[in-house]
CSV table of C-alpha atoms in Angstrom, one decimal:
chain,number,residue,atom,x,y,z
A,92,MET,CA,121.2,105.2,120.7
A,93,PRO,CA,121.5,101.9,119.0
A,94,LYS,CA,124.4,99.6,119.8
A,95,LYS,CA,127.1,99.3,117.2
A,96,GLY,CA,129.4,96.5,116.1
A,97,ASN,CA,130.1,94.1,113.4
A,98,SER,CA,129.4,91.1,115.6
A,99,GLU,CA,125.8,92.0,116.1
A,100,SER,CA,123.0,89.7,114.7
A,101,SER,CA,121.0,90.6,111.7
A,102,ALA,CA,117.9,91.0,113.8
A,103,THR,CA,119.7,93.5,116.1
A,104,LEU,CA,121.0,95.5,113.2
A,105,ILE,CA,117.5,95.6,111.6
A,106,LEU,CA,116.1,96.9,114.9
A,107,ASN,CA,118.9,99.5,115.2
A,108,THR,CA,118.1,100.6,111.6
A,109,LEU,CA,114.4,101.1,112.6
A,110,GLU,CA,115.5,103.1,115.7
A,111,ILE,CA,117.7,105.3,113.6
A,112,MET,CA,114.9,105.9,111.1
A,113,ILE,CA,112.3,106.7,113.7
A,114,ASN,CA,114.5,109.6,114.8
A,115,LYS,CA,115.4,110.8,111.3
A,116,GLU,CA,113.5,112.3,108.3
A,117,LYS,CA,115.8,110.5,105.9
A,118,THR,CA,119.1,108.7,105.5
A,119,GLY,CA,121.4,107.2,102.8
A,120,VAL,CA,123.2,104.0,102.5
A,121,ARG,CA,126.7,105.3,103.4
A,122,GLU,CA,125.3,107.4,106.3
A,123,LEU,CA,123.6,104.3,107.7
A,124,SER,CA,126.6,102.1,107.2
A,125,ARG,CA,128.7,104.5,109.3
A,126,GLU,CA,126.1,104.6,112.1
A,127,LEU,CA,125.8,100.8,112.2
A,128,CYS,CA,129.5,100.2,111.6
A,129,VAL,CA,128.8,97.8,108.8
A,130,SER,CA,129.7,97.8,105.1
A,131,PRO,CA,127.6,99.8,102.6
A,132,SER,CA,126.5,96.6,100.9
A,133,THR,CA,125.2,95.3,104.3
A,134,ALA,CA,123.4,98.5,105.1
A,135,LEU,CA,121.8,98.4,101.6
A,136,ARG,CA,120.6,94.9,102.2
A,137,TYR,CA,118.8,95.9,105.4
A,138,LEU,CA,117.4,99.0,103.8
A,139,GLN,CA,116.0,97.1,100.9
A,140,GLU,CA,114.4,94.5,103.2
A,141,LEU,CA,112.7,97.2,105.2
A,142,VAL,CA,111.5,98.9,101.9
A,143,ASN,CA,110.1,95.5,100.7
A,144,ASN,CA,108.1,95.3,103.9
A,145,ASP,CA,106.7,98.9,103.9
A,146,PHE,CA,108.8,100.0,106.9
A,147,LEU,CA,110.8,102.4,104.7
A,148,GLU,CA,110.3,104.2,101.4
A,149,HIS,CA,113.1,104.8,98.9
A,150,ASP,CA,113.2,108.1,97.0
A,151,LYS,CA,115.1,107.2,93.8
A,152,SER,CA,115.5,110.9,92.8
A,153,ASN,CA,117.9,111.5,95.7
A,154,ALA,CA,118.7,107.9,96.8
A,155,ALA,CA,117.3,108.8,100.3
A,156,TYR,CA,115.4,106.4,102.5
A,157,THR,CA,112.5,107.7,104.6
A,158,PRO,CA,110.1,106.2,107.2
A,159,GLY,CA,107.4,104.2,105.5
A,160,LEU,CA,103.8,103.5,106.3
A,161,ARG,CA,104.3,100.6,108.7
A,162,LEU,CA,107.1,102.4,110.6
A,163,LEU,CA,105.0,105.5,111.0
A,164,GLN,CA,102.1,103.5,112.3
A,165,LEU,CA,104.3,101.6,114.7
A,166,SER,CA,105.8,104.9,116.0
A,167,THR,CA,102.4,106.4,116.5
A,168,GLN,CA,101.3,103.3,118.5
A,169,VAL,CA,104.3,103.4,120.7
A,170,ASN,CA,104.1,107.1,121.4
A,171,ARG,CA,100.4,107.0,122.1
A,172,GLY,CA,100.2,103.7,123.8
A,173,PHE,CA,97.2,102.7,121.6
A,174,THR,CA,96.8,101.0,118.3
A,175,LEU,CA,95.2,102.8,115.3
A,176,PRO,CA,92.0,100.7,115.6
A,177,GLN,CA,91.8,101.5,119.3
A,178,ILE,CA,92.1,105.2,118.6
A,179,ALA,CA,89.7,105.1,115.7
A,180,ARG,CA,87.0,102.8,117.2
A,181,PRO,CA,85.0,105.5,119.2
A,182,VAL,CA,84.9,107.7,116.1
A,183,LEU,CA,83.8,104.8,113.9
A,184,GLU,CA,81.1,103.9,116.4
A,185,LYS,CA,79.8,107.5,116.5
A,186,LEU,CA,79.8,107.6,112.7
A,187,PHE,CA,77.9,104.4,112.5
A,188,ALA,CA,75.3,105.6,115.0
A,189,THR,CA,74.9,108.8,112.9
A,190,LEU,CA,74.6,107.2,109.5
A,191,ASN,CA,73.6,103.5,110.1
A,192,GLU,CA,75.8,102.6,107.2
A,193,SER,CA,78.8,100.2,107.0
A,194,ILE,CA,82.0,101.9,108.2
A,195,ASN,CA,85.5,100.7,107.3
A,196,LEU,CA,89.0,101.5,108.5
A,197,GLY,CA,91.9,100.4,106.2
A,198,ILE,CA,95.7,100.7,105.6
A,199,LEU,CA,97.8,100.2,102.5
A,200,THR,CA,99.8,96.9,102.3
A,201,ASN,CA,101.6,94.7,99.8
A,202,ASP,CA,103.7,97.5,98.4
A,203,MET,CA,100.7,99.8,98.3
A,204,ARG,CA,98.8,97.6,95.9
A,205,GLU,CA,96.2,96.5,98.4
A,206,VAL,CA,94.1,97.8,101.2
A,207,MET,CA,93.8,95.7,104.4
A,208,HIS,CA,90.8,96.3,106.6
A,209,MET,CA,91.8,97.1,110.2
A,210,ASP,CA,88.2,97.5,111.6
A,211,LYS,CA,84.6,97.4,110.4
A,212,ILE,CA,81.2,98.1,111.6
A,213,ALA,CA,78.7,96.5,109.3
A,214,ALA,CA,75.1,97.7,108.6
A,215,ASP,CA,72.3,95.2,108.5
A,216,ARG,CA,71.6,94.9,104.8
A,217,MET,CA,70.9,92.3,102.1
A,218,ILE,CA,73.9,93.2,99.9
A,219,ARG,CA,77.3,92.8,101.6
A,220,ILE,CA,80.9,92.4,100.6
A,221,ASP,CA,83.5,90.6,102.6
A,222,THR,CA,85.5,93.3,104.2
A,223,SER,CA,86.1,91.6,107.6
A,224,VAL,CA,89.1,92.6,109.6
A,225,GLY,CA,92.3,91.4,107.9
A,226,LYS,CA,90.6,91.1,104.5
A,227,LYS,CA,92.5,92.7,101.6
A,228,ALA,CA,91.1,94.4,98.5
A,229,PRO,CA,92.7,96.1,95.5
A,230,ALA,CA,93.7,99.7,96.1
A,231,TYR,CA,93.0,100.8,92.5
A,232,CYS,CA,89.2,100.3,92.6
A,233,THR,CA,88.4,101.1,96.3
A,234,ALA,CA,87.6,104.4,97.9
A,235,LEU,CA,89.9,103.5,100.8
A,236,GLY,CA,92.8,102.8,98.5
A,237,LYS,CA,92.4,105.8,96.3
A,238,ALA,CA,92.0,108.1,99.3
A,239,MET,CA,95.5,106.9,100.5
A,240,TRP,CA,97.1,106.8,97.1
A,241,ALA,CA,96.2,110.4,96.4
A,242,PHE,CA,98.4,111.6,99.3
A,243,ASN,CA,101.4,109.4,98.7
A,244,PRO,CA,104.3,110.2,96.4
A,245,ILE,CA,103.2,109.9,92.7
A,246,GLU,CA,106.1,107.7,91.8
A,247,ASP,CA,105.2,105.1,94.5
A,248,VAL,CA,101.6,105.1,93.2
A,249,ILE,CA,102.6,104.6,89.6
A,250,LYS,CA,104.9,101.7,90.7
A,251,ALA,CA,101.9,100.1,92.6
A,252,LEU,CA,99.7,100.6,89.6
A,253,LYS,CA,102.2,99.0,87.2
A,254,ASN,CA,102.6,96.0,89.6
A,255,SER,CA,98.8,95.6,90.0
A,256,ASP,CA,96.5,93.4,87.9
A,257,LEU,CA,94.1,96.1,86.8
A,258,ILE,CA,91.1,93.8,86.3
A,259,PRO,CA,87.6,95.3,85.7
A,260,LEU,CA,85.7,93.8,88.7
A,261,THR,CA,82.5,95.6,87.7
A,262,PRO,CA,81.4,97.5,84.5
A,263,THR,CA,82.5,100.8,86.1
A,264,THR,CA,86.0,99.8,87.3
A,265,LYS,CA,88.7,102.1,86.0
A,266,THR,CA,91.6,100.0,84.6
A,267,GLU,CA,93.6,102.6,82.6
A,268,ILE,CA,96.5,104.1,84.6
A,269,PRO,CA,96.0,107.7,83.1
A,270,ASP,CA,92.4,107.6,84.1
A,271,ILE,CA,93.2,106.5,87.7
A,272,LEU,CA,96.0,109.2,88.0
A,273,GLN,CA,93.6,111.9,86.8
A,274,GLU,CA,91.1,110.8,89.5
A,275,LEU,CA,93.8,110.9,92.2
A,276,GLU,CA,94.6,114.5,91.2
A,277,LEU,CA,90.9,115.3,91.8
A,278,ILE,CA,90.9,113.5,95.1
A,279,ARG,CA,94.0,115.5,96.3
A,280,LYS,CA,92.1,118.7,95.6
A,281,GLN,CA,88.8,117.8,97.2
A,282,GLY,CA,90.2,115.7,100.1
A,283,TYR,CA,88.1,112.6,99.7
A,284,ALA,CA,87.6,109.6,97.3
A,285,VAL,CA,84.5,107.9,95.9
A,286,ASP,CA,84.2,104.4,94.6
A,287,LYS,CA,81.1,104.3,92.4
A,288,GLU,CA,80.3,100.6,92.2
A,289,GLU,CA,83.9,100.0,91.1
A,290,TYR,CA,84.7,97.2,93.5
A,291,SER,CA,81.2,95.8,94.0
A,292,GLU,CA,78.0,96.5,92.1
A,293,HIS,CA,75.2,98.2,94.0
A,294,LEU,CA,77.6,99.6,96.6
A,295,GLU,CA,79.2,103.1,96.6
A,296,CYS,CA,81.8,104.2,99.1
A,297,ILE,CA,83.1,107.5,100.2
A,298,ALA,CA,86.5,107.6,101.9
A,299,ALA,CA,88.8,110.2,103.6
A,300,PRO,CA,92.5,109.9,104.4
A,301,ILE,CA,93.8,109.8,108.0
A,302,PHE,CA,97.2,111.6,108.7
A,303,ASN,CA,99.6,111.3,111.5
A,304,ASN,CA,101.2,114.3,113.3
A,305,LYS,CA,103.8,114.6,110.6
A,306,GLY,CA,101.3,114.9,107.9
A,307,LYS,CA,101.8,111.4,106.5
A,308,VAL,CA,98.8,109.5,105.4
A,309,VAL,CA,98.6,106.3,107.5
A,310,ALA,CA,95.1,105.0,106.9
A,311,ALA,CA,91.7,105.9,105.6
A,312,LEU,CA,88.1,105.4,106.7
A,313,SER,CA,85.1,104.9,104.4
A,314,VAL,CA,81.3,104.7,104.4
A,315,SER,CA,79.6,102.1,102.2
A,316,VAL,CA,76.1,103.0,100.9
A,317,LEU,CA,73.6,101.0,98.8
A,318,VAL,CA,73.2,102.8,95.4
A,319,VAL,CA,69.5,102.1,95.4
A,320,GLN,CA,69.0,104.0,98.6
A,321,LYS,CA,71.8,106.6,98.1
A,322,LYS,CA,69.9,109.1,95.8
A,323,ASP,CA,71.6,112.4,96.4
A,324,SER,CA,73.0,111.6,99.8
A,325,ASN,CA,76.7,112.1,98.9
A,326,SER,CA,76.6,115.8,99.5
A,327,LYS,CA,75.5,115.2,103.1
A,328,LEU,CA,77.8,112.3,103.7
A,329,ILE,CA,81.1,113.9,102.5
A,330,PRO,CA,81.5,116.5,105.3
A,331,ILE,CA,80.6,113.9,107.9
A,332,VAL,CA,83.2,111.5,106.6
A,333,LEU,CA,85.8,114.2,106.4
A,334,ASP,CA,85.1,115.3,109.9
A,335,ALA,CA,85.5,111.8,111.3
A,336,ALA,CA,88.8,111.3,109.5
A,337,GLN,CA,90.1,114.6,110.9
A,338,LYS,CA,89.1,113.6,114.4
A,339,ILE,CA,91.2,110.4,114.2
A,340,SER,CA,94.1,112.3,112.6
A,341,SER,CA,94.1,114.8,115.5
A,342,GLN,CA,94.8,112.0,117.9
A,343,LEU,CA,97.8,110.5,116.0
């Protein structure tokens, strides 16, 4: 149990809040203020700070706070003793050996507006994009981003869309919110996302979401394929990508 007391430092109270949230599905401002023995305004300040940094999510429909993406990832790492890239790496390597195409692992960041690459195995090809580890890309026009958006609360996705600069990076980039939301609905039904030269010309990506043991999407993996060599390979790639994502999910 977290320690309580008004004399505690802000850092300690933030850590106590995280500990409470790891063990709860949701909480409210007043409930948290009672558990921390602080005023509701102080509890609200800590909750908002954690929401701003993706550790918590705020459901405005019922004013509840729930564990966010970064807290779920941290909880998984502590419970398993491994980081997400460590768990995923053997699967990514096997996928690369099977397909000989670039493989990417990513998570959502920056209030769900961007994808950050956690791992990558690059194929030897003339056309490349910079998706090195730590590199960020817009979520709205990448298969990784759309694969994760599709399985997040719609209100959070709409907020991320409204706060994003929806710039057409290529002639095929979707920049209208209704069009993107319609595509996300399709992704939810089929279980995977496709980026058809929307982020980079001549490259097409297929991505599948990765879920933790509570059914929350925490990451996604993708395969990047040159359009000139792709032909009709999507139908063969999709089940392979889905199977790889499921293998990682089963270990979280």
